[in-house]
């Protein structure tokens, strides 16, 4: 069955280098220029000329798209990840004065019946203007574009509303949708009418992070500065009160990367297209559905031990090691076994050809000369696997085999768990870190 792409939406021309970031800022600001003089044709023509000139500068400057991984930075300053810490100001017009000057008096009419049209690429790029600038959070100050530097001002800016809204009015510019309908540029809104400054918050949805749709990329304005990070759905706290909305001015949806079908069962008829997606889809920084598909094909060919944390769209060293193991299984060496899938590697995986990745029977060496960690699922009651025998022998060798009355053997049992627990406690671990079930770090230390 087709597999959806779970990745943060990255508009075209989103190269993170300084030059491309500057061109992106210029382009977004050109798009944000309001029509003045009552929409006079000369004003419209000047604005259109500026946009076209800016776009031409991007093309001639050689701006190209680049994959940017979803980042999950830790909290900045004293802000806790589970607390937006973001009281907000009320409705107010755009602030036309100097950055940081007092706000003009509020007193605006209701939300307009017509809103400015935009697209999702522009919404995300506008959000990244503040992310690039690391705009400081404030409910009293205004950024140089005229928008208030709080959570609702941030969404007002990204949607180019032309006014500073608050969580009690943003829904007037949008239509409520379901979780399954969320697309980049939509918002997740929590408004607490009893006390708007206690808990009320709003974030921009940037795309799903995982296949289970439990985490998404949130763009938000909070203390100390604008941030982007993987966030549990709907938020760190008050999760059930965050409601998804779609801006009424957004044009169309997002065309995701063409999904890649699941791999065939061993010995079955191949259902995966042998068409190689290109080297740019793999390697450090890659985050797309093809990385997930690669992981699935590699696990089908004996590479599950390289994925103790599971497979996903973000390229990791697990993908490199598993790919390299498959390439070496074909007898390839040197640049032919560099861990980056080429056209031939992809074809053989997609069509289920070539040799499988050999198991770790007999302690086959993994990274740094150690047996590769086979994955946490191996060490569970009732499971039989050669790695359980290798684990037991190493425990005995290290002096942690007193609970074995026989063996060790390939079937996981309570004696294995108690010996592993004793080893973990000897490392100074307690609680869940010493539960008797080996993880990658227990494995590494045991075979060090």
XYZ file of C-alpha atoms in Angstrom:
448
model
C 0.000 0.000 0.000
C 1.212 3.579 -0.586
C 3.141 5.064 2.279
C 2.521 8.741 3.071
C 5.445 11.089 3.433
C 5.997 12.308 6.974
C 8.367 15.216 6.908
C 8.506 18.871 7.568
C 7.397 20.954 4.610
C 10.330 22.844 3.124
C 9.440 25.397 0.438
C 11.547 25.524 -2.698
C 14.648 27.665 -2.505
C 15.025 27.076 1.238
C 18.784 26.646 1.246
C 20.097 27.497 4.750
C 23.224 29.303 3.543
C 23.538 33.005 4.380
C 23.086 34.214 0.789
C 19.936 32.180 0.155
C 18.511 33.150 3.544
C 18.942 36.816 2.606
C 17.235 36.273 -0.776
C 14.392 34.468 1.028
C 13.953 37.420 3.398
C 13.854 39.851 0.467
C 11.326 37.764 -1.433
C 9.027 37.335 1.560
C 9.147 41.056 2.314
C 8.299 41.816 -1.319
C 5.276 39.554 -1.023
C 4.276 41.276 2.209
C 4.218 44.845 0.777
C 0.603 46.050 1.202
C -1.281 47.819 -1.581
C -1.416 51.488 -0.743
C -2.971 54.531 -2.453
C -6.305 52.699 -2.582
C -4.934 49.963 -4.819
C -3.917 52.402 -7.515
C -2.724 50.609 -10.711
C 0.661 52.303 -10.457
C 1.098 50.950 -6.952
C 0.083 47.483 -8.070
C 2.498 47.680 -10.992
C 5.372 48.797 -8.772
C 4.704 45.994 -6.334
C 4.497 43.395 -9.133
C 7.762 44.683 -10.609
C 9.473 44.398 -7.252
C 8.275 40.822 -6.768
C 9.359 39.830 -10.283
C 12.753 41.490 -9.856
C 13.276 39.764 -6.534
C 12.264 36.387 -7.960
C 14.641 36.911 -10.876
C 17.418 37.677 -8.414
C 16.777 34.366 -6.686
C 16.968 32.465 -9.970
C 20.032 34.279 -11.255
C 21.660 33.968 -7.848
C 21.489 30.209 -8.138
C 19.266 29.610 -5.095
C 18.424 25.946 -4.957
C 16.376 23.827 -2.579
C 18.170 21.846 0.062
C 16.822 19.315 2.528
C 16.758 20.666 6.038
C 16.278 18.185 8.859
C 13.642 18.727 11.470
C 15.470 19.995 14.472
C 14.463 19.423 18.051
C 16.404 21.985 20.013
C 16.248 22.033 23.771
C 14.574 24.850 25.634
C 16.202 28.252 25.358
C 16.926 30.286 28.460
C 14.696 29.329 31.355
C 11.698 28.272 29.268
C 10.419 24.756 29.881
C 9.481 22.730 26.808
C 6.020 22.051 28.245
C 5.170 25.668 29.002
C 4.721 28.264 26.228
C 5.196 31.045 28.802
C 3.688 33.463 26.344
C 1.084 35.981 27.523
C -0.143 38.081 24.655
C -1.389 41.516 23.788
C -4.832 42.337 22.445
C -5.922 43.243 18.931
C -4.024 46.182 17.478
C -3.178 47.689 14.100
C 0.201 47.185 12.505
C 2.795 49.229 14.319
C 4.416 51.659 11.906
C 6.987 53.161 14.240
C 10.472 52.149 15.236
C 11.068 48.601 16.433
C 10.245 48.287 20.129
C 8.225 51.511 20.393
C 4.843 51.570 22.238
C 1.801 50.148 20.501
C -0.850 52.295 18.926
C -4.299 52.186 20.573
C -6.466 49.244 19.651
C -10.124 49.516 18.732
C -10.412 47.623 15.453
C -13.611 46.460 13.799
C -14.333 42.770 13.440
C -12.391 40.468 11.163
C -12.723 41.444 7.508
C -14.858 39.327 5.216
C -12.031 39.226 2.660
C -8.451 38.265 3.475
C -5.240 38.496 1.496
C -4.567 35.427 -0.615
C -1.350 33.535 0.014
C 0.147 30.071 -0.344
C 1.733 27.641 2.076
C 5.244 28.266 0.805
C 4.899 31.960 1.610
C 3.440 31.268 5.077
C 6.339 29.002 6.042
C 8.934 31.337 4.549
C 7.479 34.293 6.454
C 7.611 32.269 9.672
C 11.260 31.528 8.973
C 12.042 35.230 8.732
C 11.524 35.488 12.484
C 13.211 32.136 13.055
C 16.298 33.296 11.146
C 16.328 36.593 13.041
C 15.638 34.914 16.398
C 13.068 37.585 17.224
C 12.870 38.119 21.025
C 9.523 37.370 22.637
C 7.548 40.371 23.877
C 3.870 41.225 24.296
C 4.601 44.973 24.240
C 7.231 45.365 21.531
C 6.816 45.212 17.758
C 9.227 43.850 15.181
C 10.389 45.952 12.240
C 7.576 44.510 10.069
C 4.989 45.992 12.439
C 3.814 42.781 14.098
C 3.736 42.263 17.857
C 6.414 39.890 19.121
C 4.117 37.382 20.839
C 2.502 34.108 19.754
C -0.579 35.624 18.092
C 1.456 38.411 16.499
C 3.697 35.739 14.986
C 0.783 33.914 13.334
C -0.695 37.266 12.228
C 2.646 38.012 10.567
C 2.968 34.568 8.906
C -0.566 34.838 7.518
C 0.070 38.477 6.485
C -3.171 39.647 8.114
C -2.218 43.326 8.190
C -3.313 43.566 11.844
C -2.070 42.196 15.147
C -4.659 39.660 16.257
C -4.832 37.607 19.464
C -5.920 34.053 20.272
C -9.476 35.262 20.769
C -9.761 36.573 17.207
C -7.487 34.448 14.991
C -10.226 31.870 14.465
C -12.289 34.563 12.676
C -9.735 34.425 9.848
C -9.778 30.631 9.609
C -11.909 27.505 9.300
C -11.811 24.683 11.791
C -10.415 21.417 10.385
C -9.548 17.952 11.686
C -6.183 16.566 12.710
C -6.086 14.405 9.566
C -6.541 17.505 7.383
C -3.599 19.444 8.818
C -1.118 20.827 6.293
C 1.886 23.130 6.693
C 0.783 26.702 7.325
C -2.311 25.729 9.340
C -2.477 26.670 13.013
C -3.143 24.888 16.301
C -4.998 27.271 18.609
C -5.778 27.143 22.325
C -7.753 30.096 23.628
C -8.648 30.159 27.308
C -11.492 32.693 27.556
C -11.544 32.562 31.347
C -7.976 33.851 31.512
C -6.447 34.539 28.055
C -3.005 35.178 29.532
C -2.935 31.816 31.315
C -2.319 28.992 28.884
C -3.681 30.566 25.689
C -1.240 29.921 22.890
C -1.070 29.399 19.128
C 1.507 27.704 16.882
C 1.959 27.145 13.159
C 1.886 23.568 11.922
C 5.004 22.699 9.906
C 4.408 19.027 9.048
C 4.344 15.621 10.709
C 7.552 14.260 12.227
C 6.618 10.585 12.674
C 4.404 8.043 10.950
C 2.139 7.712 13.981
C 1.359 11.435 13.773
C 2.065 11.910 17.449
C 4.696 14.617 16.842
C 4.675 17.566 14.467
C 7.011 20.462 13.720
C 5.745 23.612 15.440
C 6.790 27.125 14.517
C 6.009 29.412 17.447
C 6.833 32.656 19.168
C 7.658 32.056 22.816
C 10.310 32.970 25.336
C 13.115 33.667 24.742
C 12.931 33.792 20.905
C 11.149 32.336 17.885
C 11.641 28.581 17.721
C 10.926 25.508 15.618
C 10.886 22.061 17.179
C 9.217 18.654 17.202
C 6.185 18.933 19.471
C 3.677 16.333 20.717
C 0.181 16.712 19.310
C -1.578 19.072 20.168
C 1.022 20.617 22.521
C 3.183 19.913 25.575
C 0.313 20.744 27.939
C -3.437 21.249 27.487
C -2.947 18.983 24.470
C -6.628 18.215 23.921
C -7.547 21.903 23.874
C -5.442 22.807 20.834
C -7.788 23.063 17.854
C -6.551 22.882 14.229
C -7.591 25.691 11.882
C -6.904 26.554 8.229
C -6.338 30.153 7.146
C -9.161 31.267 4.841
C -6.699 33.012 2.546
C -4.521 30.001 1.760
C -4.640 28.797 -1.826
C -4.878 25.051 -2.350
C -2.972 22.369 -0.517
C 0.517 20.961 -0.568
C 1.610 18.442 -3.160
C 3.695 15.989 -1.120
C 6.630 14.104 -2.448
C 5.457 11.163 -4.536
C 4.872 8.314 -2.060
C 6.893 5.151 -2.333
C 5.046 1.806 -2.047
C 5.910 -0.693 0.651
C 8.576 -3.311 -0.203
C 7.548 -6.789 -1.326
C 7.468 -9.718 1.018
C 10.510 -11.999 0.668
C 10.104 -14.092 -2.425
C 7.073 -12.115 -3.595
C 6.543 -10.086 -6.721
C 8.301 -6.736 -6.441
C 5.840 -3.846 -6.057
C 8.406 -1.103 -5.476
C 9.400 0.937 -8.487
C 13.063 0.290 -9.310
C 13.442 3.955 -10.258
C 16.256 5.418 -8.165
C 15.180 8.715 -6.536
C 18.688 10.214 -6.682
C 21.603 10.604 -4.292
C 20.244 13.906 -2.966
C 17.546 11.987 -1.113
C 20.095 10.302 1.153
C 22.919 11.299 3.466
C 23.278 13.717 6.407
C 20.408 16.197 6.573
C 18.068 14.168 4.339
C 14.503 13.927 5.640
C 12.000 12.345 3.278
C 9.872 9.299 2.551
C 12.630 7.600 0.548
C 14.804 7.317 3.673
C 11.939 5.523 5.422
C 11.487 3.263 2.415
C 15.196 2.471 2.362
C 15.042 1.462 6.030
C 12.093 -0.819 5.390
C 13.799 -2.543 2.487
C 17.014 -2.975 4.492
C 15.181 -4.488 7.483
C 13.551 -6.940 5.072
C 17.044 -7.966 3.989
C 18.418 -8.631 7.481
C 19.268 -5.098 8.630
C 16.822 -4.769 11.541
C 19.646 -4.894 14.105
C 20.910 -1.541 12.838
C 17.629 0.147 13.785
C 17.252 -0.173 17.575
C 15.109 2.985 17.610
C 13.101 2.069 14.518
C 13.139 3.492 10.985
C 12.021 6.954 9.966
C 12.328 9.712 7.369
C 15.327 11.424 8.981
C 18.688 10.042 7.800
C 20.810 8.661 10.640
C 23.960 6.616 11.011
C 21.729 3.553 11.307
C 20.748 4.015 7.653
C 24.387 4.382 6.632
C 25.518 1.294 8.557
C 22.653 -0.869 7.288
C 23.215 0.248 3.689
C 26.931 -0.415 4.001
C 26.247 -3.885 5.423
C 24.033 -4.691 2.430
C 26.623 -3.371 -0.007
C 29.386 -5.432 1.613
C 27.142 -8.491 1.485
C 27.291 -8.135 -2.319
C 31.096 -8.255 -2.134
C 31.526 -4.535 -2.770
C 34.322 -2.567 -1.152
C 35.720 0.964 -1.062
C 33.572 3.652 -2.645
C 31.084 0.979 -3.750
C 30.323 0.284 -0.067
C 30.212 3.795 1.363
C 26.786 3.412 2.995
C 25.016 5.786 0.586
C 22.581 3.946 -1.706
C 23.280 4.341 -5.385
C 21.142 3.288 -8.321
C 22.322 -0.342 -8.212
C 21.873 -0.644 -4.434
C 18.339 0.739 -4.731
C 17.465 -1.541 -7.667
C 18.622 -4.670 -5.865
C 16.723 -3.732 -2.723
C 13.559 -2.743 -4.593
C 13.551 -5.920 -6.682
C 14.683 -8.117 -3.796
C 17.826 -9.247 -5.575
C 21.340 -9.945 -4.346
C 22.470 -11.355 -1.013
C 20.875 -10.520 2.321
C 22.770 -8.873 5.176
C 24.385 -11.742 7.121
C 23.286 -12.257 10.762
C 25.578 -11.707 13.728
C 25.952 -15.436 14.421
C 29.270 -16.078 16.052
C 29.735 -12.447 16.992
C 30.068 -10.971 13.521
C 31.754 -7.634 13.971
C 29.721 -4.450 13.823
C 30.812 -0.831 14.287
C 34.177 -0.408 16.044
C 34.774 -4.176 15.831
C 31.889 -5.024 18.214
C 28.966 -7.321 17.400
C 26.217 -5.065 16.118
C 23.313 -4.480 18.498
C 20.478 -6.618 17.071
C 17.635 -4.463 18.402
C 15.686 -4.401 21.648
C 12.959 -6.719 20.312
C 15.420 -9.640 20.364
C 15.664 -9.580 24.147
C 12.116 -10.455 25.104
C 10.533 -13.537 26.739
C 10.175 -16.471 24.377
C 12.484 -15.087 21.676
C 15.324 -17.227 20.357
C 18.260 -15.543 18.614
C 22.017 -16.124 18.264
C 22.656 -12.697 19.804
C 21.153 -13.910 23.101
C 23.832 -16.583 23.265
C 26.527 -14.025 22.430
C 25.155 -11.742 25.154
C 25.195 -14.521 27.745
C 28.744 -15.534 26.944
C 29.919 -11.957 27.278
C 28.109 -11.614 30.620
C 29.888 -14.705 31.904
C 33.185 -13.373 30.576
C 32.620 -10.093 32.439
C 31.735 -11.890 35.674
C 27.984 -11.407 35.567
C 26.767 -14.967 34.949
C 25.831 -16.130 38.456
C 22.133 -16.527 37.645
C 22.795 -19.087 34.903
C 22.111 -22.635 36.080
C 22.833 -23.873 32.564
C 23.825 -22.346 29.290
C 23.818 -19.566 28.273
C 21.696 -20.367 25.255
C 19.804 -18.723 22.399
C 16.403 -18.484 24.167
C 15.800 -15.390 26.317
C 14.938 -16.177 29.903
C 14.790 -14.717 33.396
C 18.385 -15.717 34.095
C 19.504 -13.570 31.147
C 17.474 -10.630 32.418
C 18.823 -10.865 35.990
C 22.427 -11.086 34.795
C 21.933 -8.070 32.527
C 20.340 -6.186 35.434
C 23.362 -6.943 37.624
C 25.646 -5.606 34.885
C 23.556 -2.452 34.483
C 23.575 -1.792 38.231
C 27.339 -2.170 38.199
C 27.363 0.801 35.799
C 25.621 2.879 38.458
C 22.228 2.784 36.715
C 18.961 2.483 38.615
C 15.248 2.286 37.882
C 14.274 1.917 34.249
C 17.938 2.123 33.242
C 18.569 -1.144 35.109
C 15.539 -3.201 34.080
C 17.566 -6.147 32.781
C 16.774 -5.553 29.119
C 19.838 -4.537 27.088
C 19.742 -1.416 24.968
C 22.412 -0.012 22.660
C 24.464 1.472 25.524
C 24.344 -1.716 27.631
C 25.433 -3.648 24.549
C 28.251 -1.233 23.791
C 29.659 -1.357 27.320
C 29.274 -5.107 27.588
C 31.301 -5.690 24.425
C 33.761 -2.848 24.991
